[in-house]
mmCIF file with all atom_site columns, C-alpha atoms in Angstrom:
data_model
loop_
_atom_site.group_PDB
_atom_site.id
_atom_site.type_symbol
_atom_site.label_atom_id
_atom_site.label_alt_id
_atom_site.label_comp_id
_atom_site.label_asym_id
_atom_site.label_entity_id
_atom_site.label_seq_id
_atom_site.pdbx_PDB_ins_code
_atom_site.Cartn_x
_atom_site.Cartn_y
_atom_site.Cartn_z
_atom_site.occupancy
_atom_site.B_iso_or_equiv
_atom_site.pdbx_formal_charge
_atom_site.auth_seq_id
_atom_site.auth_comp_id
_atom_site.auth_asym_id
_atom_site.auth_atom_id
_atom_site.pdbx_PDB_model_num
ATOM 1   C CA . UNK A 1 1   ? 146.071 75.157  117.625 1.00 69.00 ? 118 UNK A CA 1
ATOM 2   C CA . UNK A 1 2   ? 149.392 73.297  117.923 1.00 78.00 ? 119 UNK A CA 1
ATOM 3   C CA . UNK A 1 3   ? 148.485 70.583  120.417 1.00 84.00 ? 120 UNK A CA 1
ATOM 4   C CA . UNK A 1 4   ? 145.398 69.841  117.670 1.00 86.00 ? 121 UNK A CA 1
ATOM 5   C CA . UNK A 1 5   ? 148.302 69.154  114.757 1.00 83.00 ? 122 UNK A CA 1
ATOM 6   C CA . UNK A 1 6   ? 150.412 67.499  117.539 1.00 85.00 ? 123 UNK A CA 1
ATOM 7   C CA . UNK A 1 7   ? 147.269 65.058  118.456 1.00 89.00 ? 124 UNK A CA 1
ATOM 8   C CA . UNK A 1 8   ? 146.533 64.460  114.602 1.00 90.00 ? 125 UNK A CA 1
ATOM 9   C CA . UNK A 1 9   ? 150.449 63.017  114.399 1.00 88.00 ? 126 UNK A CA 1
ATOM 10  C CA . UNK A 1 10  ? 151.883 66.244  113.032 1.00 86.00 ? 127 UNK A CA 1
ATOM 11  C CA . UNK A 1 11  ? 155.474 67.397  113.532 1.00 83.00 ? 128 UNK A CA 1
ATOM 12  C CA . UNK A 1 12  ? 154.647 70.848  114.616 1.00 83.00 ? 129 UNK A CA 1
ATOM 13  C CA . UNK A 1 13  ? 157.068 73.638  115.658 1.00 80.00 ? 130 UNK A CA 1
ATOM 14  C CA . UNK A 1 14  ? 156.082 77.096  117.657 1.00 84.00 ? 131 UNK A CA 1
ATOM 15  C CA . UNK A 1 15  ? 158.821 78.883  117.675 1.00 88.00 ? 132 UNK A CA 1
ATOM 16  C CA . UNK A 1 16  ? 160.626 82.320  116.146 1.00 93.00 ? 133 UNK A CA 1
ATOM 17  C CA . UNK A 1 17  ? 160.538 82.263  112.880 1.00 94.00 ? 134 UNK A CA 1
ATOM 18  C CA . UNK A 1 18  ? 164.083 83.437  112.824 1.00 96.00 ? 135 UNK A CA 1
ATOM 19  C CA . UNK A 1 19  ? 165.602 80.925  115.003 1.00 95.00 ? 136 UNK A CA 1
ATOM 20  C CA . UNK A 1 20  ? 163.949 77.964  113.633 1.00 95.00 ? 137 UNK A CA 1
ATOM 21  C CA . UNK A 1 21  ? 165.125 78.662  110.038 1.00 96.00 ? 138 UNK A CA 1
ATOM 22  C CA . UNK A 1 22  ? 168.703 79.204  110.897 1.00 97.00 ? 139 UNK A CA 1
ATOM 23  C CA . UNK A 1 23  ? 168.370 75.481  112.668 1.00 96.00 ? 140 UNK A CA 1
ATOM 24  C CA . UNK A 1 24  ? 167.297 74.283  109.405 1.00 96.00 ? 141 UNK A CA 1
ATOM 25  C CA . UNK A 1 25  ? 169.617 73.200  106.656 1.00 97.00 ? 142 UNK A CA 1
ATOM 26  C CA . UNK A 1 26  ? 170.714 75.122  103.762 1.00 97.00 ? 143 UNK A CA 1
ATOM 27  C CA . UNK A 1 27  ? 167.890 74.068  100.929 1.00 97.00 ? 144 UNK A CA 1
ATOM 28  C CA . UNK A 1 28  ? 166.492 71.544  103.381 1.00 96.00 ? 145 UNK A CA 1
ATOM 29  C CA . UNK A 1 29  ? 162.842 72.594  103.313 1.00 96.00 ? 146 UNK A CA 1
ATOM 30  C CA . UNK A 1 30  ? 160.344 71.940  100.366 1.00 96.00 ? 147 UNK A CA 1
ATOM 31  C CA . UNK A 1 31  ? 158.021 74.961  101.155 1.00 95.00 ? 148 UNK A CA 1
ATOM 32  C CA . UNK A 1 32  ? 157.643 77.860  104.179 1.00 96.00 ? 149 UNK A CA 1
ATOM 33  C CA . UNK A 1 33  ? 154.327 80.155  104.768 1.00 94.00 ? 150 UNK A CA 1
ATOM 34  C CA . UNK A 1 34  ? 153.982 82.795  107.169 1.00 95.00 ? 151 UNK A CA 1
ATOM 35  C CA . UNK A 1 35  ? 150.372 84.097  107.237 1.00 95.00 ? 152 UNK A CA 1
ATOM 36  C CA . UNK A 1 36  ? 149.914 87.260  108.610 1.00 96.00 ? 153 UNK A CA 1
ATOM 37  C CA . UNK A 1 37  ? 153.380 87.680  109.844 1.00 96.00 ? 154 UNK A CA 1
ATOM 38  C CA . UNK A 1 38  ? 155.620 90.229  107.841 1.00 97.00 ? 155 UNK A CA 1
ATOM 39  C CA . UNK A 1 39  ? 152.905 92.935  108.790 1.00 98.00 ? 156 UNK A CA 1
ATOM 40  C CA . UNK A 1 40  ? 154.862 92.582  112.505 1.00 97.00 ? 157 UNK A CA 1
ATOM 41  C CA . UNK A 1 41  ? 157.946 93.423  110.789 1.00 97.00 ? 158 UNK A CA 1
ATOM 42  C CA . UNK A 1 42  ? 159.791 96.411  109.869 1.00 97.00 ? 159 UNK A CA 1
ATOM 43  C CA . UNK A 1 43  ? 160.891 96.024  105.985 1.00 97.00 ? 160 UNK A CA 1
ATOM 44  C CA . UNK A 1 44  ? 164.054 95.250  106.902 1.00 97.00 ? 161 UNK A CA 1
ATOM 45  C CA . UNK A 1 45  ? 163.084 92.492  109.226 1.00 97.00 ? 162 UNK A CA 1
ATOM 46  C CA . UNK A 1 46  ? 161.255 91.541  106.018 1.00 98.00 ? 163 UNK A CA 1
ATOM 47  C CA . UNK A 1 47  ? 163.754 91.563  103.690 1.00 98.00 ? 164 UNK A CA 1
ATOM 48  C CA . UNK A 1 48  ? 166.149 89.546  105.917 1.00 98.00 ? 165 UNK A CA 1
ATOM 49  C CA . UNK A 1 49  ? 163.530 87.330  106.291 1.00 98.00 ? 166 UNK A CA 1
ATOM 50  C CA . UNK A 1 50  ? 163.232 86.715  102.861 1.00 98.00 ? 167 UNK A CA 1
ATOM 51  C CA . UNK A 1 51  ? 166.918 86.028  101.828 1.00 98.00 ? 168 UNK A CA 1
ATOM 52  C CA . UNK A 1 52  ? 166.949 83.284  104.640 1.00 98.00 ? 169 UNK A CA 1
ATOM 53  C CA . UNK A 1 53  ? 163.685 81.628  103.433 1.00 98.00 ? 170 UNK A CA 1
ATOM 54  C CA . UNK A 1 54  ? 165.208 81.637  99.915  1.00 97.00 ? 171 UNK A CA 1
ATOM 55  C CA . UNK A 1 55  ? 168.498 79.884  101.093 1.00 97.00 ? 172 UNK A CA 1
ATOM 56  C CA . UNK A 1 56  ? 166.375 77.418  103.380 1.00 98.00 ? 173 UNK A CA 1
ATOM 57  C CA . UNK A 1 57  ? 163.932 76.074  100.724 1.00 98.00 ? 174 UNK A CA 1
ATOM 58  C CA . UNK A 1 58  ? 165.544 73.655  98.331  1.00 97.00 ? 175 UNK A CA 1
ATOM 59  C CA . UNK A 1 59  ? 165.749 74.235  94.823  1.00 97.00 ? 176 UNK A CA 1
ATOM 60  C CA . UNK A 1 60  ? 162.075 74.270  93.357  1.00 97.00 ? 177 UNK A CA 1
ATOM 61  C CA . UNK A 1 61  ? 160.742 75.373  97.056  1.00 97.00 ? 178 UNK A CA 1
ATOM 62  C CA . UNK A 1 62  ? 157.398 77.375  97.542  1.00 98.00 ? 179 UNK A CA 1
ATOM 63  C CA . UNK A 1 63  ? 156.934 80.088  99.446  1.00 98.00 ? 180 UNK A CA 1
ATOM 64  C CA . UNK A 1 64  ? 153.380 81.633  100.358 1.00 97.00 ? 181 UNK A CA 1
ATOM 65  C CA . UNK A 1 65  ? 152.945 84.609  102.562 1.00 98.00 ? 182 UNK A CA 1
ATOM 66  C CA . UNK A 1 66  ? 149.670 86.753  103.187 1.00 98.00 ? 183 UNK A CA 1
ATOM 67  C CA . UNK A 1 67  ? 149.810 89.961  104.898 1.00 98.00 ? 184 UNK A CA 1
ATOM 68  C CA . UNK A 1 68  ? 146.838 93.040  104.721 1.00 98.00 ? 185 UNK A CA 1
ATOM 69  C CA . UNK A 1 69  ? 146.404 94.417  101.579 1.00 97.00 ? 186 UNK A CA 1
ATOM 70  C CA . UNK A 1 70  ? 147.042 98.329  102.213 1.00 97.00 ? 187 UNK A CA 1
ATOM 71  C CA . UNK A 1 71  ? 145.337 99.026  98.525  1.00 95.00 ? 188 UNK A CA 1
ATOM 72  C CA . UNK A 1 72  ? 142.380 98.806  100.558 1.00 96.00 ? 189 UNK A CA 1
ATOM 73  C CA . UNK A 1 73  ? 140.841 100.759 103.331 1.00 95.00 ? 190 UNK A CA 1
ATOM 74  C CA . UNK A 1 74  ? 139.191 98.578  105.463 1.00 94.00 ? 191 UNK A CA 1
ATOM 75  C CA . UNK A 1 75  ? 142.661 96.924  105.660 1.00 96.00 ? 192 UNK A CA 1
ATOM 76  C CA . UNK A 1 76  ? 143.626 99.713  107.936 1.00 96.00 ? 193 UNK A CA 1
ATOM 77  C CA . UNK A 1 77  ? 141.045 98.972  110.405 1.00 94.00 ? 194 UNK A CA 1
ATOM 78  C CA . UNK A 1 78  ? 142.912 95.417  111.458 1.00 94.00 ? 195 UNK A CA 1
ATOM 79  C CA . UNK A 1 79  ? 146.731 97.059  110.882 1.00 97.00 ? 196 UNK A CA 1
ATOM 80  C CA . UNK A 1 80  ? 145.787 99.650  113.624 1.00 96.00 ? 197 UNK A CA 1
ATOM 81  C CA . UNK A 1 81  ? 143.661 96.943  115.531 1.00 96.00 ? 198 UNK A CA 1
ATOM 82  C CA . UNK A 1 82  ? 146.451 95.115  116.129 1.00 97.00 ? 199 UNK A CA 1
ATOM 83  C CA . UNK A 1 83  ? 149.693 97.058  117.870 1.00 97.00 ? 200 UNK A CA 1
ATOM 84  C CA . UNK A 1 84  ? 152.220 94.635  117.427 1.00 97.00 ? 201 UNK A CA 1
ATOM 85  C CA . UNK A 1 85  ? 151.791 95.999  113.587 1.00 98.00 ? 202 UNK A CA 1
ATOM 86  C CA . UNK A 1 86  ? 154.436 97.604  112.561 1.00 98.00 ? 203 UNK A CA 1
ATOM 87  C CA . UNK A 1 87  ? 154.517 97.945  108.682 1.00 95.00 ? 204 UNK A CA 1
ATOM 88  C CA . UNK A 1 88  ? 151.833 97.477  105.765 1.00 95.00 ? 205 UNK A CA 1
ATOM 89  C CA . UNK A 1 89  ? 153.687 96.132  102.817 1.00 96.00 ? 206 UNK A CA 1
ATOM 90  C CA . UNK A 1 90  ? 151.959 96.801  99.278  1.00 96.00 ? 207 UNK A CA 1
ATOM 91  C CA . UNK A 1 91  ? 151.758 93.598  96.986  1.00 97.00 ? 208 UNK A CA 1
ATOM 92  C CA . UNK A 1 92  ? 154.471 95.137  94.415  1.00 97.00 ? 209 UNK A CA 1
ATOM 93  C CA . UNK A 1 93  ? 156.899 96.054  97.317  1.00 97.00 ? 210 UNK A CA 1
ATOM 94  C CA . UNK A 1 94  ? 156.568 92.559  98.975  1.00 98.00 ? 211 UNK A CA 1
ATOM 95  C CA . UNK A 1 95  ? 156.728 90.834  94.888  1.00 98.00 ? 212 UNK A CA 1
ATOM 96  C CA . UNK A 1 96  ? 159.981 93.249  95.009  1.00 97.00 ? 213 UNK A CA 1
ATOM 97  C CA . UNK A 1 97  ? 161.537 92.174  97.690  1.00 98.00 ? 214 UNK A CA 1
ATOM 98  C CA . UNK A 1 98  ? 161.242 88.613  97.378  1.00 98.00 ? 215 UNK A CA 1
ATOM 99  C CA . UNK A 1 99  ? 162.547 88.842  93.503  1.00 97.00 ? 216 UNK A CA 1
ATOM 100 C CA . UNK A 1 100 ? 165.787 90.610  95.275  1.00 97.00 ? 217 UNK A CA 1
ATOM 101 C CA . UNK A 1 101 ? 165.559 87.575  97.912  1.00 98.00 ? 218 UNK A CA 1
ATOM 102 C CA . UNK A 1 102 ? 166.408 85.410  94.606  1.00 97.00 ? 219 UNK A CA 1
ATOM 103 C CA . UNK A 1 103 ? 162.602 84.054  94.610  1.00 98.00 ? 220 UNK A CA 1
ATOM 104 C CA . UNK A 1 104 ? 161.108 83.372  90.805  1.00 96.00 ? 221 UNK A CA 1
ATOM 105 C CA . UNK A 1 105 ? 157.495 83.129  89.411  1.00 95.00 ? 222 UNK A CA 1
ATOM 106 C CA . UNK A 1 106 ? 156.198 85.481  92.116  1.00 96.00 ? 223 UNK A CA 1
ATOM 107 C CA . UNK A 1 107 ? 152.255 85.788  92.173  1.00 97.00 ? 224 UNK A CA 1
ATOM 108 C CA . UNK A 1 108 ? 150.203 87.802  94.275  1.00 97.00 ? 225 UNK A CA 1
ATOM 109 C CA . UNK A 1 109 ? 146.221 87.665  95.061  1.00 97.00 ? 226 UNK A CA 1
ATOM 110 C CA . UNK A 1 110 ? 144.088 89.391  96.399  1.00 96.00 ? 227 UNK A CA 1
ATOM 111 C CA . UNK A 1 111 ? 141.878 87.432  99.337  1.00 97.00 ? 228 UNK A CA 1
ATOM 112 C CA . UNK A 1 112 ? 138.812 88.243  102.280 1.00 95.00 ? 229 UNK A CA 1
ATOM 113 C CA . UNK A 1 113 ? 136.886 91.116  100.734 1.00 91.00 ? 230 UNK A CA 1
ATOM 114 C CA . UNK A 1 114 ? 134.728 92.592  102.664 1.00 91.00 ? 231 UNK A CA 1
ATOM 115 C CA . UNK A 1 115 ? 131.356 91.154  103.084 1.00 91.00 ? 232 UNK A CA 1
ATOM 116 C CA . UNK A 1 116 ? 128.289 92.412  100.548 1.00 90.00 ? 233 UNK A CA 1
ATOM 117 C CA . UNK A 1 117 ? 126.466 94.081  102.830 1.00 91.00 ? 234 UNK A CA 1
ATOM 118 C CA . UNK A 1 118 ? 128.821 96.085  104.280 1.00 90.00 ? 235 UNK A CA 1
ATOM 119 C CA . UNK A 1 119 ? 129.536 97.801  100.444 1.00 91.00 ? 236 UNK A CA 1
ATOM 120 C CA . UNK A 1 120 ? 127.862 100.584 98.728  1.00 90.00 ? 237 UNK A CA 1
ATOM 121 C CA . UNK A 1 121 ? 125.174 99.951  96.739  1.00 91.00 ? 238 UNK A CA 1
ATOM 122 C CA . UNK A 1 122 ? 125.711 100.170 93.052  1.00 87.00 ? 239 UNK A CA 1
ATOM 123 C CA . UNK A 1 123 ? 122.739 102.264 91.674  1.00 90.00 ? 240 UNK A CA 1
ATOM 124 C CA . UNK A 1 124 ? 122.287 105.104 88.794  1.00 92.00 ? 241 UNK A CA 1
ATOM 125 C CA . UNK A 1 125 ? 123.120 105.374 85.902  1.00 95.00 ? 242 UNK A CA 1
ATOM 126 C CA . UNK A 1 126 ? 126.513 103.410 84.029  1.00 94.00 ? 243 UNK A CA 1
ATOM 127 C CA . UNK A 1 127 ? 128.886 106.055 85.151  1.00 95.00 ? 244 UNK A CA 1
ATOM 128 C CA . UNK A 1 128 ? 127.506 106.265 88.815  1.00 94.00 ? 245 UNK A CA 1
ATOM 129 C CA . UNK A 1 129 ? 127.274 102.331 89.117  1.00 93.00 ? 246 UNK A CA 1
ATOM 130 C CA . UNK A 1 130 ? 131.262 102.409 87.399  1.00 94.00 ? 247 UNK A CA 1
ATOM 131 C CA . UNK A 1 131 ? 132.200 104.919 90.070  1.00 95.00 ? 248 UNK A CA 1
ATOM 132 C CA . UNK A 1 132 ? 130.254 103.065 93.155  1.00 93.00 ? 249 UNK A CA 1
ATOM 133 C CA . UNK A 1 133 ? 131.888 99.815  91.766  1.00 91.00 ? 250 UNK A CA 1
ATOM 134 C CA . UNK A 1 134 ? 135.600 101.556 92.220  1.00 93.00 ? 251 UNK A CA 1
ATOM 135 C CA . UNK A 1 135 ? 134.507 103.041 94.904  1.00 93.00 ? 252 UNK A CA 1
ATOM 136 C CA . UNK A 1 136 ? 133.586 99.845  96.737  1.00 91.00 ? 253 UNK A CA 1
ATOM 137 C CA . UNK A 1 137 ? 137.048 98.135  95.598  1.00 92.00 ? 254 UNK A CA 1
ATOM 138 C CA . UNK A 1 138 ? 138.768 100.630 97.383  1.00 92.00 ? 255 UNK A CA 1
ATOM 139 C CA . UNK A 1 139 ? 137.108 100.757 100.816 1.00 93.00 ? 256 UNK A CA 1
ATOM 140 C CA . UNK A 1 140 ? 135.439 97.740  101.005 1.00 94.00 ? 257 UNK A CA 1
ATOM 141 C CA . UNK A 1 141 ? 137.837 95.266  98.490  1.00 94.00 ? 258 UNK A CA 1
ATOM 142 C CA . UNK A 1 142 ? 140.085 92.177  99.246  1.00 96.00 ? 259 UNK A CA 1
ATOM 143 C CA . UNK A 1 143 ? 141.273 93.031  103.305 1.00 97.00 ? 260 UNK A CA 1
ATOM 144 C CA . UNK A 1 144 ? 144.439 90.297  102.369 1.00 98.00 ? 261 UNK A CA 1
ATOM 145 C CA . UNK A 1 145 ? 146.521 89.397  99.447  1.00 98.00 ? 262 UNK A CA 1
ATOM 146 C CA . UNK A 1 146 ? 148.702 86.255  99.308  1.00 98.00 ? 263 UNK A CA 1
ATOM 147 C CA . UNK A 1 147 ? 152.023 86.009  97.904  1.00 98.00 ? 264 UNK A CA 1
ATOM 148 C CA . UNK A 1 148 ? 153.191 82.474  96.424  1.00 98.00 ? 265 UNK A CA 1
ATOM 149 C CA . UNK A 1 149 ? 157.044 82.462  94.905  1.00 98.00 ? 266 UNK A CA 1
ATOM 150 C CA . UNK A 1 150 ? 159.071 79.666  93.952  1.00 98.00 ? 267 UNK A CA 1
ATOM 151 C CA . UNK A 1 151 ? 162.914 79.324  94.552  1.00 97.00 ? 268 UNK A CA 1
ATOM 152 C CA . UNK A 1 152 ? 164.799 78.242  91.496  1.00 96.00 ? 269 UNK A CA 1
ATOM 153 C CA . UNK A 1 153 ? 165.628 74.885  90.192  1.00 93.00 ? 270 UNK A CA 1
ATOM 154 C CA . UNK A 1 154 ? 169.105 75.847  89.499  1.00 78.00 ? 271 UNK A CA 1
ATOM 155 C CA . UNK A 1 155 ? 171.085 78.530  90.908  1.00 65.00 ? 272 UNK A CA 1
ATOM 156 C CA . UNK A 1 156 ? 171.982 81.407  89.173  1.00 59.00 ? 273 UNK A CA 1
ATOM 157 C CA . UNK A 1 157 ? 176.252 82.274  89.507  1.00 59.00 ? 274 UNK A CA 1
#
């Protein structure tokens, strides 16, 4: 929790996202995460979002976000868990938006599969075990996928 960071000597915030980066300084801030966060946003939100992260962080700036991964279908299970989720983004369209947001060397990957026991087991011959192995990575595969982007060292005109 917060009061935990505040006790270890931290300088925590807990407040909107929003209002707390328009406080900050244009290219003030070395790095800015959200984790699980732009799933509570419509894409525009997103996208918005994004370009004020971008002008926030200071030239060479990190930015990681993880959201659900909807490649995946026990991803769905938490999105509709949850009903203050408003919008799954896929790990191209969130890679897309932050390379419009002015973001470079954007990397996504893919986190919290599913636990073992909880997959199909991979039996028969190579084609069945092939087909149980896809199988698996689509029901039962990474729940989360990060998304780490850097904001350039020099501005673009």
């Amino acid at each position: 929790s917060a009061q935990v960071g505040v006790e270890a000597g931290l300088d925590i915030a807990v407040e909107d996202a929003f209002g707390f980066l328009k406080k900050m300084g244009d290219g003030s801030l070395g790095a800015i995460t959200a984790f699980q966060v732009v799933e509570h946003w419509t894409r525009a939100r997103t996208a918005a979002f994004l370009h004020l992260a971008s002008r926030k962080l200071a030239p060479g700036g990190v930015a990681l976000f993880e959201t659900l991964n909807p490649a995946v279908f026990a991803a769905y299970r938490w999105f509709h868990l949850d009903p203050t989720h408003v919008s799954f983004l896929a790990p191209e369209a969130l890679r897309f938006a932050c390379e419009c947001a002015g973001f470079e060397h954007v990397e996504t990957n893919l986190v919290h599969p599913v636990s073992e026991h909880e997959r199909l087991r991979e039996a028969g011959d190579d084609n069945q075990r092939e087909n149980l192995r896809r199988l698996n990575e689509t029901l039962y595969g990474p729940q989360d996928y990060y998304l780490l982007a850097r904001k350039p060292l020099e501005q673009t005109p």
